XYZ file of C-alpha atoms in Angstrom:
341
model
C 0.050 -0.085 -0.016
C 1.113 3.663 -0.616
C -0.058 7.217 0.278
C 0.124 9.820 -2.237
C 2.475 12.664 -1.403
C -0.175 14.997 -0.178
C -1.776 12.288 2.076
C -5.085 12.582 0.208
C -5.115 9.010 -1.352
C -4.194 5.532 -0.277
C -3.618 2.874 -2.793
C -3.492 -0.832 -2.167
C -2.880 -3.742 -4.426
C -4.371 -7.345 -3.917
C -3.389 -10.837 -5.052
C -6.197 -10.908 -7.456
C -4.537 -8.187 -9.667
C -6.872 -5.467 -8.213
C -5.584 -2.035 -7.449
C -7.773 0.101 -5.206
C -7.512 3.878 -4.460
C -9.135 5.475 -1.328
C -9.866 8.864 -0.276
C -8.185 9.312 3.128
C -10.761 11.984 4.224
C -13.701 9.626 3.965
C -11.981 6.205 3.484
C -14.136 5.620 0.520
C -12.957 3.614 -2.538
C -12.739 6.397 -5.337
C -11.152 4.257 -7.974
C -10.623 0.469 -8.796
C -8.756 -1.177 -11.652
C -7.345 -4.571 -12.584
C -3.821 -4.869 -13.897
C -2.792 -7.489 -16.590
C -0.390 -9.097 -14.138
C -0.434 -9.473 -10.371
C 0.950 -6.261 -8.874
C 3.658 -6.478 -6.285
C 4.519 -2.791 -5.542
C 2.784 0.574 -6.104
C 3.723 4.200 -5.746
C 2.162 7.564 -6.580
C 4.243 10.035 -8.747
C 4.757 13.692 -7.483
C 1.647 14.907 -9.180
C -0.584 12.305 -7.496
C -2.315 11.843 -10.810
C -0.473 8.505 -11.708
C 0.111 5.305 -9.968
C 3.143 3.382 -10.865
C 3.189 -0.479 -10.369
C 5.853 -3.105 -10.354
C 4.724 -6.818 -10.850
C 6.186 -10.235 -10.409
C 6.910 -10.515 -14.137
C 9.369 -7.631 -13.888
C 7.390 -4.975 -15.634
C 6.486 -1.474 -14.335
C 3.260 0.346 -15.588
C 1.865 3.762 -15.207
C -1.858 4.036 -14.502
C -4.010 7.289 -14.416
C -5.915 7.915 -11.275
C -7.247 11.339 -12.254
C -10.802 12.112 -11.131
C -12.907 9.517 -9.220
C -15.336 6.795 -9.611
C -17.550 6.153 -6.742
C -20.125 3.901 -8.349
C -18.131 0.684 -7.265
C -17.485 -0.516 -10.781
C -14.165 -1.264 -12.028
C -12.295 1.426 -14.042
C -10.043 0.193 -16.786
C -7.632 3.156 -17.060
C -4.810 2.960 -19.751
C -1.852 0.981 -18.370
C 1.323 2.432 -19.821
C 4.488 0.254 -19.778
C 7.579 2.298 -18.371
C 10.336 -0.353 -17.781
C 11.299 -3.916 -17.380
C 13.484 -5.959 -15.263
C 14.438 -9.654 -15.874
C 13.194 -10.729 -12.364
C 10.561 -9.845 -9.926
C 10.116 -6.258 -8.958
C 10.012 -5.758 -5.310
C 9.405 -2.076 -4.750
C 8.903 1.197 -6.714
C 9.727 4.772 -5.547
C 10.418 8.313 -6.865
C 13.174 10.651 -6.001
C 11.826 13.780 -4.040
C 13.331 16.848 -5.889
C 13.421 20.482 -5.024
C 12.146 22.383 -6.962
C 9.344 20.089 -8.085
C 9.919 20.729 -11.774
C 13.492 19.322 -11.398
C 14.352 16.017 -13.167
C 12.453 13.154 -11.407
C 13.912 9.688 -11.204
C 12.083 6.363 -10.734
C 13.741 3.711 -8.617
C 12.922 -0.049 -8.897
C 14.571 -2.924 -6.979
C 14.382 -6.575 -7.718
C 15.043 -10.131 -6.729
C 18.521 -9.990 -8.584
C 20.079 -7.795 -5.552
C 20.122 -4.498 -7.545
C 18.395 -1.169 -7.582
C 17.891 0.532 -10.986
C 17.620 4.431 -11.121
C 15.840 5.628 -14.425
C 14.777 8.963 -15.595
C 10.922 9.568 -15.384
C 8.732 9.381 -17.402
C 11.293 8.263 -20.169
C 12.443 5.283 -18.025
C 14.486 3.815 -20.900
C 17.193 6.303 -19.832
C 19.090 4.571 -17.078
C 20.895 6.810 -14.670
C 22.712 4.273 -12.422
C 22.495 0.896 -10.745
C 23.031 0.475 -6.974
C 24.875 -2.853 -6.357
C 26.109 -4.403 -3.068
C 23.394 -6.294 -1.456
C 23.967 -10.121 -1.069
C 20.296 -11.080 -1.184
C 17.152 -9.933 -3.024
C 16.248 -6.121 -2.500
C 12.620 -6.096 -1.008
C 12.287 -2.342 -0.480
C 13.578 1.247 -1.122
C 12.655 4.544 0.203
C 13.306 8.255 -0.573
C 12.560 11.478 1.208
C 12.694 15.299 0.973
C 14.938 15.396 3.921
C 17.609 13.122 2.240
C 17.785 14.625 -1.276
C 19.884 12.514 -3.657
C 19.687 9.608 -1.438
C 17.959 6.285 -1.240
C 17.505 3.812 1.666
C 17.082 0.142 0.823
C 16.252 -3.111 2.665
C 17.019 -6.681 1.839
C 16.880 -10.307 2.543
C 20.473 -10.168 3.725
C 19.313 -8.504 7.017
C 20.845 -5.073 6.185
C 19.364 -1.537 5.660
C 21.551 0.518 3.334
C 22.064 4.206 2.179
C 23.047 4.915 -1.295
C 23.747 7.996 -3.587
C 21.022 8.146 -6.345
C 23.022 9.729 -9.183
C 26.085 7.420 -9.113
C 24.789 4.312 -7.252
C 27.514 4.619 -4.517
C 26.990 2.699 -1.243
C 27.193 5.272 1.639
C 26.270 3.310 4.833
C 25.302 -0.207 5.877
C 23.250 -1.076 9.067
C 22.958 -4.676 10.203
C 19.611 -5.464 12.042
C 20.739 -8.505 13.883
C 22.249 -6.598 16.905
C 18.993 -4.705 17.424
C 16.473 -7.464 16.906
C 18.071 -10.693 18.017
C 16.176 -10.562 21.233
C 12.871 -11.385 19.642
C 14.338 -14.746 18.652
C 15.703 -15.232 22.204
C 12.431 -14.731 23.935
C 10.314 -16.576 21.355
C 8.436 -13.417 20.124
C 9.676 -13.845 16.549
C 7.233 -15.875 14.441
C 8.712 -18.733 12.325
C 6.469 -19.513 9.314
C 5.312 -22.941 8.422
C 6.891 -22.876 4.921
C 10.687 -22.208 6.178
C 11.629 -25.674 4.850
C 11.456 -24.251 1.257
C 13.933 -21.435 2.070
C 17.209 -21.360 0.385
C 18.813 -20.886 3.624
C 18.820 -23.156 6.695
C 19.369 -20.424 9.200
C 16.756 -20.243 11.892
C 17.323 -16.644 12.784
C 16.826 -14.224 9.738
C 16.204 -10.428 9.611
C 14.726 -10.125 6.024
C 13.542 -6.413 5.642
C 10.009 -6.245 4.292
C 9.518 -2.433 3.884
C 11.389 0.692 4.543
C 9.349 4.016 4.464
C 10.206 7.693 4.962
C 8.524 9.838 7.683
C 9.242 13.415 6.429
C 7.661 15.084 9.575
C 10.071 13.525 11.879
C 13.017 13.163 9.445
C 13.218 9.407 9.873
C 12.973 6.167 7.954
C 10.776 3.360 9.228
C 11.438 -0.365 8.541
C 9.619 -3.595 9.328
C 11.303 -7.087 9.307
C 9.751 -10.547 8.555
C 8.617 -12.491 11.675
C 9.513 -9.650 13.956
C 6.446 -7.985 15.776
C 8.263 -4.445 15.774
C 8.646 -1.275 13.909
C 12.230 0.029 13.554
C 12.803 3.736 13.328
C 16.096 5.291 11.971
C 16.621 8.932 12.638
C 18.326 10.738 9.657
C 20.935 13.230 10.663
C 24.222 14.624 9.218
C 23.746 12.743 5.928
C 23.337 9.274 7.553
C 21.290 6.827 9.411
C 21.309 7.080 13.233
C 20.869 4.386 15.918
C 17.407 2.883 15.420
C 14.661 2.671 17.936
C 12.682 -0.382 18.134
C 8.811 -0.188 18.866
C 6.935 -3.390 19.765
C 3.524 -4.092 17.906
C 0.890 -6.778 18.464
C 2.024 -9.202 15.726
C 4.404 -9.593 12.888
C 3.856 -7.063 10.132
C 3.202 -7.430 6.485
C 3.378 -3.888 5.163
C 3.591 -0.338 6.306
C 2.662 3.143 5.109
C 3.393 6.537 6.707
C 0.946 9.346 7.063
C 2.345 12.510 8.821
C 3.695 11.177 12.248
C 1.574 8.088 11.967
C 2.837 4.650 10.896
C 0.152 2.351 9.522
C 1.003 -1.234 9.891
C -0.874 -4.210 8.325
C -0.513 -7.128 10.677
C -0.262 -10.949 9.630
C -3.434 -12.865 10.313
C -3.856 -14.282 13.771
C -4.359 -17.891 12.968
C -6.371 -20.370 15.241
C -9.707 -20.443 16.949
C -9.223 -17.325 18.837
C -8.329 -15.131 15.734
C -11.862 -13.820 15.102
C -11.999 -10.090 16.024
C -8.247 -9.644 16.175
C -6.975 -6.235 14.663
C -5.666 -6.371 11.104
C -4.127 -2.885 11.320
C -2.022 -1.004 13.997
C -1.414 2.690 13.865
C 1.580 3.883 15.829
C 1.991 7.727 16.377
C 5.662 8.814 16.709
C 7.247 11.394 18.803
C 10.103 13.805 17.872
C 12.698 11.372 19.104
C 11.257 8.703 16.861
C 9.607 6.573 19.777
C 5.947 5.715 19.993
C 3.982 8.305 21.911
C 0.541 6.543 21.375
C -1.589 4.099 19.411
C -4.081 5.850 17.217
C -6.909 3.273 17.714
C -9.527 5.351 15.918
C -7.508 5.538 12.714
C -6.728 1.885 13.012
C -10.419 0.934 13.318
C -11.385 3.097 10.412
C -8.805 1.412 8.173
C -9.669 -1.882 9.492
C -13.239 -1.571 8.244
C -11.995 -1.105 4.618
C -13.039 -4.234 2.472
C -11.240 -5.192 -0.714
C -12.178 -8.852 -1.187
C -13.715 -11.693 0.710
C -11.628 -14.856 1.451
C -12.767 -17.985 2.942
C -10.151 -18.247 5.564
C -6.868 -16.580 6.546
C -3.825 -18.219 5.668
C -0.228 -17.877 6.863
C 1.929 -15.274 4.897
C 4.512 -16.797 2.642
C 8.154 -16.010 3.552
C 10.069 -13.588 1.356
C 12.816 -16.195 1.492
C 10.556 -18.447 -0.546
C 9.686 -16.127 -3.447
C 13.168 -14.625 -3.145
C 14.553 -18.011 -4.313
C 15.308 -17.393 -7.993
C 13.806 -20.682 -9.065
C 10.334 -19.783 -7.365
C 7.603 -19.061 -9.859
C 4.671 -19.475 -7.557
C 1.240 -18.241 -8.179
C -2.257 -18.822 -6.829
C -3.644 -22.127 -8.174
C -7.154 -22.525 -9.494
C -9.586 -25.022 -8.060
C -9.172 -27.288 -11.120
C -5.343 -27.358 -10.546
C -5.759 -28.301 -6.968
C -8.119 -30.981 -7.820
C -5.846 -32.481 -10.555
C -2.924 -32.445 -7.967
C -4.970 -34.314 -5.252
C -6.156 -36.808 -7.742
């Protein structure tokens, strides 16, 4: 999910190829469209008139979201192909430039450990590659308070700071030293599908998302299995010592709105899971710590419906689809019946 730069819109993508856009003033769905392939990442451009997507086939499209459509029907806007990778696109972001009319760059990261920097909207012009991660790059983030820089997170358990224009690595922060306690006391969640991972390590610190909090000049990260939000203050051109904030369950995604961090939580599986919160909203103070839980906002977002499912299922580990041999997709009922037979 992603907020527009002015905070007026929230976009979310679903596994059924749906892209939903909500008005954050009313939390009504104002636009809905279906992509040709399953979307894996979304981001608004600086104008807020376009959504840019990245999919699991390695393509990035631009979709117009001008105006609104409140009748609940699907809206098939024109989908313009911007660029392509040879592997899964994990995240999409734009540089935040001053003045606004300056050249804008689109950044895309993929399963092949790299970040691509391209000019926008003529994305066939490649500015640089950021190379250095030893595992798939799951997430990238840019911010007005860190011009010319991009922060990335990876399956290698690090958060890194890069120079956008030349791809130079500026800083590396390992997360194990700050989060190992969650494994020590049993709060880290080990998924049921870990036997399919390409690593046998029991403790991993794969970064799911990194997002910028412009109001507090900080970057916020979440890590697979770990029920926490990690806040990195940004000062003197670098990432400071992170603060770790506990949340109810392991996260699946985050978005930032002002000084609030909106966290989607992994399903609470089991007989006692009914009624459990699906979203947590943490309000940050100036030091980067949590000052309050915004329960009203969490309840409002939690009431949003996208599609109905028969039951909750455990989230798939990023180390499963991060395997370069993985080409998984949802199976149809006929395929499942054939396999059972």
